Amino acid sequence: MPFQSILEDIVQTLRPELGQEGRVADYIPALARVPAEQFGMALRTCDGQEAQAGDSATPFSIQSISKVFALAMGMRAMGEDLWQRIGREPSGNPFNSLVQLEAEQGTPRNPFINAGAIAVTDRLVSRGDAKAGMLELVSGLCGETVYFDEEVAASEAATGFRNIALGNFMKSFGKIDNGVATVLDAYFHHCAVRMSCLQLARATSFLSRDGLNPFNGEQMLTERQTRRINALMLTCGTYDAAGEFAFRIGLPCKSGVGGGIVAVVPDQLSLCVWSPALDATGNSLLGMKALELFTARTGLSVF
Ligand code: DON
């Protein structure tokens, strides 16, 4: 069955479940207002075919999916040095947890929990304009100009006490070089990038193509660096649900509390699903079901 029919079929199958379970992220006021009953999917294959269904062109807040792009920027700019202050182990804890940081002297477990992404952002701030750098990178990766949702960034800055605590806590261990407010301003903006499923499927295409950007032919990262991002997505990309994702879906995935999830089938395709209602771990409920149906119907898996 062609991918287009598979996506249409999944959207049709799951649409009746819209609005039945889960809750939109209400700890960020601007996200609490997003209507829950939206659902889209899009994919891009390594040879440039695209398929999309449902609300695949509606822009949403990419939130923690930005952590993949921040990590890519960090790896590109710093290579191995990036790992001096950031680990590579799953945390088994919620994405905004503080508990391990004290025992581990301010070194975050991995770059996909909030503390890890804040530490990566600190390194990016030291190297130049981390906010403009993110827009430039992501726009280049999807072949279209993308923007920040300033309302979401401001909403998070006004209520992001946990992230402010994480930044200050790492700073107290000497693990943040720049002013915490500057680092968090960049981090909140990264989370507030607005993109659609189709734009995200395009922007993550380099992860299915050993680091090659399909839109300008640039080798964004080396093959080895790209495989490492995929490995971290598989083990850490969905926080304390990473085991369940590997078990049910079997692909590297990265989620965000805006309801988006990107998934990668190395050497084949990149995929994005979006539906704003989340489960208790902060992952899109219908998004996870959609990915499970997709891998069941296509037989695609890294295992
Ligand atoms: O920092 C936060 O809490 C949000 N801006 C991002 C969290 C997030 O997306 C976690 N994802 N599932």
XYZ file of C-alpha atoms and ligand atoms in Angstrom:
315
model
C 0.000 0.000 0.000
C 1.433 3.475 -0.816
C 2.398 5.667 2.126
C -0.290 8.243 1.252
C -3.054 5.635 1.657
C -1.510 4.312 4.872
C -1.454 7.787 6.465
C -5.021 8.549 5.332
C -6.159 5.234 6.712
C -4.494 5.835 10.100
C -6.015 9.315 10.404
C -9.442 7.913 9.561
C -9.051 5.049 12.042
C -7.976 7.269 14.928
C -10.128 10.365 14.299
C -13.076 8.978 16.339
C -10.753 8.894 19.378
C -9.973 12.629 19.155
C -10.895 14.492 22.322
C -11.587 11.325 24.285
C -8.405 10.884 26.297
C -5.433 12.923 27.465
C -4.967 16.625 28.179
C -3.205 19.427 26.356
C -0.116 20.807 28.148
C -1.685 23.177 30.641
C 1.452 24.141 32.575
C 2.319 26.543 29.738
C -0.702 28.916 29.540
C -0.357 29.617 25.800
C -0.435 25.871 25.065
C -3.446 25.274 27.325
C -5.534 27.232 24.787
C -4.716 24.960 21.812
C -7.820 22.975 20.696
C -7.223 19.296 21.465
C -9.201 17.909 18.530
C -6.502 18.165 15.880
C -4.526 15.349 14.325
C -2.046 15.298 11.462
C 0.692 13.118 9.986
C 3.356 13.634 7.326
C 6.427 11.785 6.081
C 9.291 12.248 3.665
C 11.245 9.360 2.206
C 14.973 9.424 1.515
C 14.273 9.690 -2.208
C 12.058 12.759 -1.703
C 8.532 11.307 -1.815
C 6.124 12.948 0.593
C 2.782 11.908 2.052
C 0.481 13.710 4.461
C -2.949 13.364 6.027
C -5.239 15.221 8.436
C -3.995 18.519 9.923
C -0.542 18.017 8.456
C -0.136 21.652 7.355
C -1.230 23.273 10.636
C 1.691 24.850 12.498
C 2.096 23.964 16.192
C 4.618 24.571 18.958
C 7.443 22.075 18.459
C 8.525 22.298 22.130
C 11.007 19.543 23.017
C 11.399 18.436 19.401
C 13.668 21.510 19.261
C 16.084 19.570 21.499
C 17.028 17.458 18.461
C 17.934 20.561 16.481
C 19.802 22.131 19.412
C 21.788 18.922 19.804
C 22.553 18.843 16.072
C 23.803 22.445 16.275
C 25.920 21.592 19.316
C 27.436 18.483 17.737
C 28.174 20.351 14.547
C 29.845 23.235 16.349
C 31.647 21.402 19.136
C 32.068 17.762 18.181
C 33.175 15.586 21.103
C 33.644 18.595 23.426
C 29.878 18.860 23.752
C 29.846 15.708 25.890
C 32.008 17.161 28.642
C 28.944 18.434 30.500
C 26.127 16.225 29.213
C 25.551 12.489 29.635
C 24.066 9.930 27.293
C 21.963 7.765 29.566
C 18.176 7.565 29.809
C 16.947 9.327 32.926
C 13.906 7.156 33.688
C 12.437 10.347 35.141
C 10.036 13.052 33.935
C 11.508 15.549 31.453
C 11.648 18.390 33.972
C 12.907 16.423 36.972
C 15.513 17.915 39.324
C 16.293 14.822 41.386
C 19.263 13.299 39.544
C 21.019 16.629 39.060
C 22.085 16.961 42.673
C 23.501 13.440 42.976
C 25.251 13.863 39.626
C 26.820 17.274 40.366
C 24.821 19.284 37.861
C 25.571 17.062 34.851
C 22.292 16.220 33.074
C 21.706 12.603 32.107
C 21.151 13.356 28.408
C 20.518 16.243 25.983
C 16.794 15.515 25.608
C 15.624 16.175 29.162
C 15.093 19.851 29.955
C 18.298 20.146 32.029
C 20.317 18.618 29.176
C 18.848 20.919 26.555
C 19.464 23.946 28.790
C 23.112 22.832 29.134
C 23.397 22.414 25.333
C 21.804 25.851 24.851
C 24.361 27.375 27.229
C 27.156 26.060 25.005
C 25.379 27.457 21.930
C 24.948 30.862 23.602
C 28.720 30.922 24.211
C 29.263 30.481 20.476
C 26.996 33.228 19.170
C 23.321 33.984 18.622
C 21.612 30.766 19.691
C 18.127 32.087 18.828
C 18.889 33.209 15.293
C 21.053 30.114 14.836
C 18.083 27.849 15.557
C 15.792 29.588 13.044
C 18.515 29.547 10.424
C 19.249 25.862 10.939
C 15.639 24.680 10.970
C 14.610 26.881 8.034
C 17.549 25.500 6.053
C 16.587 21.945 6.966
C 12.952 22.227 5.856
C 13.492 24.557 2.902
C 11.097 27.221 4.257
C 11.410 30.123 6.682
C 10.201 29.195 10.158
C 9.468 31.532 13.066
C 9.180 31.663 16.835
C 5.750 31.969 18.422
C 6.608 34.908 20.681
C 3.430 34.444 22.703
C 4.431 30.884 23.623
C 7.996 31.973 24.463
C 6.702 34.779 26.703
C 4.149 32.489 28.322
C 6.849 29.993 29.201
C 9.253 32.676 30.422
C 6.527 33.935 32.777
C 5.730 30.512 34.234
C 8.851 28.364 33.662
C 9.923 28.204 37.307
C 11.094 24.601 37.008
C 13.381 25.401 34.093
C 14.673 28.495 35.881
C 15.413 26.261 38.890
C 17.212 23.726 36.658
C 19.326 26.503 35.118
C 20.227 27.990 38.495
C 20.958 24.568 39.977
C 23.392 23.687 37.171
C 24.935 27.148 37.481
C 25.573 26.478 41.174
C 27.695 23.474 40.128
C 29.631 25.657 37.672
C 28.098 23.821 34.706
C 26.493 26.877 33.026
C 28.859 29.534 31.672
C 26.424 32.298 30.713
C 23.758 34.219 32.625
C 20.864 31.863 33.403
C 18.278 34.373 32.113
C 20.062 34.622 28.742
C 20.311 30.855 28.389
C 16.653 30.338 29.301
C 15.515 33.054 26.909
C 17.187 31.092 24.095
C 15.847 27.751 25.393
C 12.255 29.046 25.651
C 12.491 30.445 22.127
C 13.811 27.148 20.788
C 10.781 25.384 22.314
C 8.489 28.052 20.806
C 9.415 27.394 17.149
C 6.201 26.851 15.160
C 6.160 24.188 12.475
C 3.711 21.819 10.800
C 3.988 18.033 10.531
C 5.129 18.370 6.931
C 7.810 20.915 7.819
C 9.050 18.680 10.652
C 9.100 15.569 8.468
C 11.259 17.563 6.038
C 13.457 19.109 8.729
C 14.269 15.701 10.237
C 14.950 14.130 6.860
C 18.713 14.519 7.453
C 18.367 11.976 10.279
C 17.199 9.334 7.810
C 19.901 10.284 5.287
C 23.103 9.937 7.317
C 23.256 13.692 7.888
C 22.567 14.953 4.377
C 20.211 17.938 4.045
C 17.851 17.132 1.135
C 17.175 20.783 0.318
C 20.680 22.131 -0.182
C 22.762 18.945 -0.442
C 24.842 20.019 2.549
C 26.312 17.346 4.833
C 24.751 18.708 8.016
C 26.421 16.170 10.325
C 28.664 13.167 9.707
C 27.056 9.756 9.337
C 28.383 8.792 12.785
C 27.028 11.921 14.464
C 23.641 11.350 12.837
C 23.472 7.752 14.019
C 24.282 8.942 17.514
C 21.357 11.379 17.494
C 19.077 8.543 16.401
C 20.469 6.342 19.196
C 19.741 9.042 21.764
C 16.239 9.548 20.363
C 15.556 5.837 20.780
C 16.889 5.654 24.343
C 15.999 9.122 25.688
C 13.704 10.924 23.203
C 10.443 10.236 25.000
C 11.693 10.488 28.602
C 10.400 7.895 31.042
C 8.277 6.385 28.245
C 11.337 5.537 26.088
C 11.099 1.848 26.981
C 7.420 1.743 26.056
C 8.107 3.564 22.772
C 10.873 1.092 21.861
C 8.572 -1.793 22.761
C 5.490 -0.571 20.911
C 7.031 1.392 18.014
C 10.682 0.430 17.687
C 11.932 3.647 16.086
C 14.010 6.612 17.285
C 11.391 9.208 18.338
C 11.382 12.682 19.864
C 8.272 14.182 21.388
C 7.217 17.653 22.516
C 4.451 18.849 24.828
C 2.889 20.702 21.885
C 1.727 17.186 20.870
C 4.223 16.529 18.085
C 6.361 13.407 17.769
C 9.025 12.901 15.094
C 10.224 9.406 14.238
C 13.063 8.224 12.029
C 13.456 5.063 9.970
C 17.179 5.263 9.135
C 17.918 5.074 5.406
C 14.199 5.170 4.618
C 12.106 8.033 5.925
C 11.311 10.640 8.564
C 7.810 10.995 9.938
C 5.921 13.485 12.109
C 2.614 12.990 13.908
C 0.746 15.643 15.863
C -2.216 15.683 18.197
C -2.172 18.023 21.213
C -3.696 15.804 23.936
C -0.915 14.232 26.029
C -0.550 11.278 28.368
C 0.936 11.565 31.874
C 4.514 11.353 30.534
C 3.995 14.391 28.252
C 3.791 12.417 25.002
C 0.953 12.785 22.476
C -1.536 9.993 23.116
C -2.916 9.750 19.611
C 0.530 10.415 18.165
C 1.867 7.345 19.896
C -1.074 5.248 18.684
C -0.568 6.561 15.148
C 3.111 5.604 15.181
C 2.228 2.177 16.484
C -0.274 1.661 13.653
C 2.248 2.971 11.119
C 4.985 0.549 12.144
C 2.504 -2.348 12.379
C 1.165 -1.665 8.870
C 4.507 -1.018 7.180
C 6.649 -3.459 9.160
C 9.238 -0.680 9.521
C 11.425 -0.881 12.643
C 15.080 -0.587 13.582
C 14.867 -4.034 15.191
O 10.609 23.264 29.002
C 9.487 22.765 28.934
O 8.911 22.268 29.897
C 8.811 22.770 27.580
N 9.155 23.965 26.862
C 9.244 21.586 26.756
C 8.923 20.266 27.402
C 8.613 19.204 26.433
O 8.215 19.431 25.318
C 8.700 17.816 26.925
N 8.146 16.919 25.959
N 7.512 16.003 25.892
